[in-house]
Tab-separated table of C-alpha atoms in Angstrom:
chain	number	residue	atom	x	y	z
A	1	MET	CA	-8.881	5.922	-6.612
A	2	GLU	CA	-10.071	5.695	-3.038
A	3	GLY	CA	-9.444	3.587	0.019
A	4	TYR	CA	-6.432	1.827	1.397
A	5	ILE	CA	-4.745	-1.470	1.668
A	6	LYS	CA	-2.965	-3.026	4.618
A	7	ASP	CA	0.768	-3.308	3.989
A	8	TRP	CA	2.656	-5.600	6.328
A	9	ARG	CA	6.085	-4.743	7.764
A	10	GLN	CA	7.188	-8.385	7.370
A	11	GLU	CA	7.312	-7.755	3.584
A	12	LEU	CA	10.721	-6.023	4.353
A	13	GLU	CA	12.041	-9.558	5.047
A	14	SER	CA	10.427	-11.173	2.025
A	15	ASP	CA	12.042	-12.292	-1.246
A	16	VAL	CA	10.206	-9.679	-3.343
A	17	TRP	CA	11.925	-6.930	-1.273
A	18	LEU	CA	15.354	-8.324	-2.129
A	19	MET	CA	14.609	-8.390	-5.820
A	20	PRO	CA	15.204	-5.370	-8.160
A	21	PRO	CA	12.805	-2.407	-7.439
A	22	LEU	CA	10.505	-3.216	-10.412
A	23	TYR	CA	9.470	-6.544	-8.739
A	24	HIS	CA	8.283	-4.746	-5.696
A	25	ARG	CA	6.708	-1.918	-7.714
A	26	ILE	CA	4.637	-4.447	-9.793
A	27	TRP	CA	3.655	-6.326	-6.556
A	28	GLN	CA	2.531	-3.177	-4.840
A	29	TRP	CA	0.619	-2.001	-7.999
A	30	LEU	CA	-1.236	-5.358	-8.088
A	31	LYS	CA	-2.226	-5.066	-4.384
A	32	TYR	CA	-3.340	-1.474	-4.880
A	33	THR	CA	-5.451	-2.128	-7.982
A	34	ALA	CA	-6.929	-5.532	-7.095
A	35	ASN	CA	-10.675	-5.642	-6.524
A	36	HIS	CA	-11.541	-5.025	-2.826
A	37	LYS	CA	-14.966	-6.662	-3.463
A	38	ASP	CA	-16.479	-8.922	-6.075
A	39	LYS	CA	-17.503	-7.035	-9.211
A	40	TYR	CA	-18.994	-7.867	-12.524
A	41	ILE	CA	-16.979	-6.485	-15.437
A	42	PRO	CA	-18.667	-5.893	-18.876
A	43	MET	CA	-16.857	-7.753	-21.662
A	44	HIS	CA	-16.580	-6.806	-25.378
A	45	ASP	CA	-18.985	-9.474	-26.417
A	46	GLY	CA	-21.796	-8.129	-24.197
A	47	SER	CA	-21.354	-10.655	-21.372
A	48	LYS	CA	-20.226	-9.851	-17.875
A	49	MET	CA	-17.370	-11.592	-16.050
A	50	LEU	CA	-17.152	-11.899	-12.252
A	51	VAL	CA	-13.844	-10.544	-10.988
A	52	LYS	CA	-13.579	-11.578	-7.337
A	53	ARG	CA	-12.051	-9.826	-4.333
A	54	GLY	CA	-8.285	-10.020	-4.737
A	55	GLN	CA	-8.340	-10.342	-8.450
A	56	LYS	CA	-7.284	-7.945	-11.199
A	57	LEU	CA	-8.450	-8.168	-14.803
A	58	THR	CA	-5.727	-6.441	-16.842
A	59	SER	CA	-3.096	-6.910	-19.524
A	60	ILE	CA	0.635	-6.935	-19.545
A	61	ARG	CA	0.723	-3.610	-21.338
A	62	SER	CA	-1.641	-2.079	-18.762
A	63	ILE	CA	0.631	-3.229	-15.994
A	64	ALA	CA	3.645	-1.711	-17.745
A	65	GLU	CA	1.785	1.562	-18.076
A	66	GLY	CA	0.615	1.405	-14.436
A	67	VAL	CA	4.038	0.934	-12.917
A	68	GLY	CA	5.714	3.493	-15.224
A	69	TRP	CA	7.714	6.458	-13.683
A	70	TYR	CA	9.089	9.751	-14.691
A	71	GLU	CA	12.841	10.131	-15.128
A	72	ARG	CA	14.109	13.629	-15.843
A	73	GLY	CA	10.665	14.683	-17.067
A	74	VAL	CA	10.372	11.642	-19.537
A	75	PHE	CA	7.841	8.934	-18.753
A	76	LYS	CA	9.378	5.497	-18.770
A	77	LYS	CA	7.729	2.207	-18.623
A	78	PRO	CA	9.163	-1.294	-18.505
A	79	ASN	CA	9.169	-3.582	-21.473
A	80	PRO	CA	6.126	-6.010	-21.599
A	81	LYS	CA	8.498	-8.933	-21.617
A	82	THR	CA	10.162	-7.737	-18.441
A	83	VAL	CA	6.619	-7.354	-16.822
A	84	GLN	CA	5.820	-10.945	-17.855
A	85	ASP	CA	9.039	-12.160	-16.364
A	86	VAL	CA	8.210	-10.400	-13.085
A	87	LEU	CA	4.727	-11.856	-13.081
A	88	ASN	CA	6.097	-15.300	-13.722
A	89	TRP	CA	8.490	-14.830	-10.729
A	90	LEU	CA	5.630	-13.716	-8.533
A	91	ALA	CA	3.575	-16.734	-9.571
A	92	LYS	CA	6.504	-19.176	-9.182
A	93	ASN	CA	6.885	-17.897	-5.549
A	94	GLY	CA	3.208	-18.491	-4.835
A	95	MET	CA	2.245	-14.831	-4.528
A	96	ILE	CA	-0.133	-14.677	-7.534
A	97	THR	CA	-1.833	-16.921	-9.997
A	98	ILE	CA	-2.143	-15.924	-13.672
A	99	ASP	CA	-5.063	-16.943	-15.951
A	100	THR	CA	-4.387	-16.215	-19.525
A	101	SER	CA	-6.915	-18.645	-20.969
A	102	ASN	CA	-8.377	-15.742	-22.966
A	103	ARG	CA	-5.837	-13.825	-25.099
A	104	LYS	CA	-7.745	-10.579	-24.666
A	105	TYR	CA	-7.053	-10.177	-20.970
A	106	THR	CA	-4.990	-11.527	-18.029
A	107	LEU	CA	-6.762	-12.454	-14.787
A	108	ILE	CA	-4.396	-12.135	-11.894
A	109	THR	CA	-5.288	-13.454	-8.501
A	110	ILE	CA	-3.375	-12.371	-5.401
A	111	VAL	CA	-2.924	-15.543	-3.303
A	112	ASN	CA	-4.076	-15.052	0.311
A	113	TYR	CA	-5.537	-11.649	-0.411
A	114	ASN	CA	-8.368	-12.154	2.080
A	115	VAL	CA	-5.811	-13.051	4.749
A	116	TYR	CA	-3.692	-9.968	4.279
A	117	GLN	CA	-6.651	-7.645	3.664
A	118	ALA	CA	-9.180	-8.998	6.124
A	119	ASN	CA	-11.398	-6.317	7.663
A	120	ASN	CA	-11.295	-7.601	11.222
A	121	SER	CA	-8.118	-9.663	11.231
A	122	ASP	CA	-6.378	-7.385	13.737
A	123	LYS	CA	-6.723	-4.283	15.897
A	124	SER	CA	-5.445	-1.871	13.203
A	125	ASN	CA	-8.697	-0.092	12.639
A	126	SER	CA	-9.045	3.498	13.205
A	127	LYS	CA	-11.368	3.324	16.201
A	128	TYR	CA	-8.837	1.181	18.087
A	129	THR	CA	-6.012	3.487	17.129
A	130	VAL	CA	-7.843	6.617	18.202
A	131	SER	CA	-8.815	5.000	21.560
A	132	ILE	CA	-5.217	3.949	22.234
A	133	GLN	CA	-3.860	7.390	21.217
A	134	SER	CA	-6.353	9.026	23.599
A	135	LEU	CA	-5.053	6.702	26.444
A	136	ASP	CA	-1.480	7.600	25.681
A	137	THR	CA	-2.033	11.405	25.689
A	138	ASN	CA	0.122	13.060	28.387
A	139	ASN	CA	-2.043	15.687	30.059
A	140	ASN	CA	0.790	17.016	32.229
A	141	ASP	CA	1.402	20.004	29.840
A	142	ASN	CA	-0.359	22.285	32.330
A	143	ASN	CA	2.236	21.467	34.902
A	144	VAL	CA	4.759	23.699	33.075
A	145	ASN	CA	2.905	26.704	34.365
A	146	ASN	CA	2.922	25.328	37.860
A	147	ASP	CA	6.640	24.680	37.747
A	148	ASN	CA	7.348	28.402	36.872
A	149	LYS	CA	5.592	29.643	40.063
A	150	ASP	CA	8.692	28.759	42.099
A	151	ILE	CA	11.085	30.652	39.874
A	152	TYR	CA	12.086	34.148	41.090
A	153	ILE	CA	13.546	36.598	38.666
A	154	LYS	CA	15.829	39.156	40.148
A	155	SER	CA	15.305	42.453	38.427
A	156	ASP	CA	17.804	45.179	38.000
A	157	SER	CA	16.151	48.475	38.521
A	158	THR	CA	18.754	50.163	36.357
A	159	ASN	CA	17.675	48.268	33.252
A	160	PRO	CA	14.103	49.227	32.314
A	161	THR	CA	13.611	46.185	30.014
A	162	GLN	CA	13.629	43.761	32.885
């Protein structure tokens, strides 16, 4: 998997942050795996379905597998009912919408995905960061050598190591 997502610090003050860790883990997994651009997905019947930017075509069991973790060398994954409860909570809080009109898949849409993941919504791109870092660089490191010119070391002729 390639690329990145923007993650906003204000999430630390959100309701999902205050919930048990699995809520945030599922929320993050959905953001990481959502389509970053529109894409046609081939279906079992030979047709293709358009899955838009900010959407994820998945299943409850796939989410459970995706957010699993290792505990003492054993892979653990949440119960599908628990995952469904978390998704319902996210939907109730207006963070996602869930389309289960087809029993073979679940289409999850992250609400406001384009607002949070907009390409040019702020100055957090790498070119801006590099230019700011270049301006902030302190080039006074060479002055250390200049400061040492005024230091006189008294040598003791009886000690050959000085």
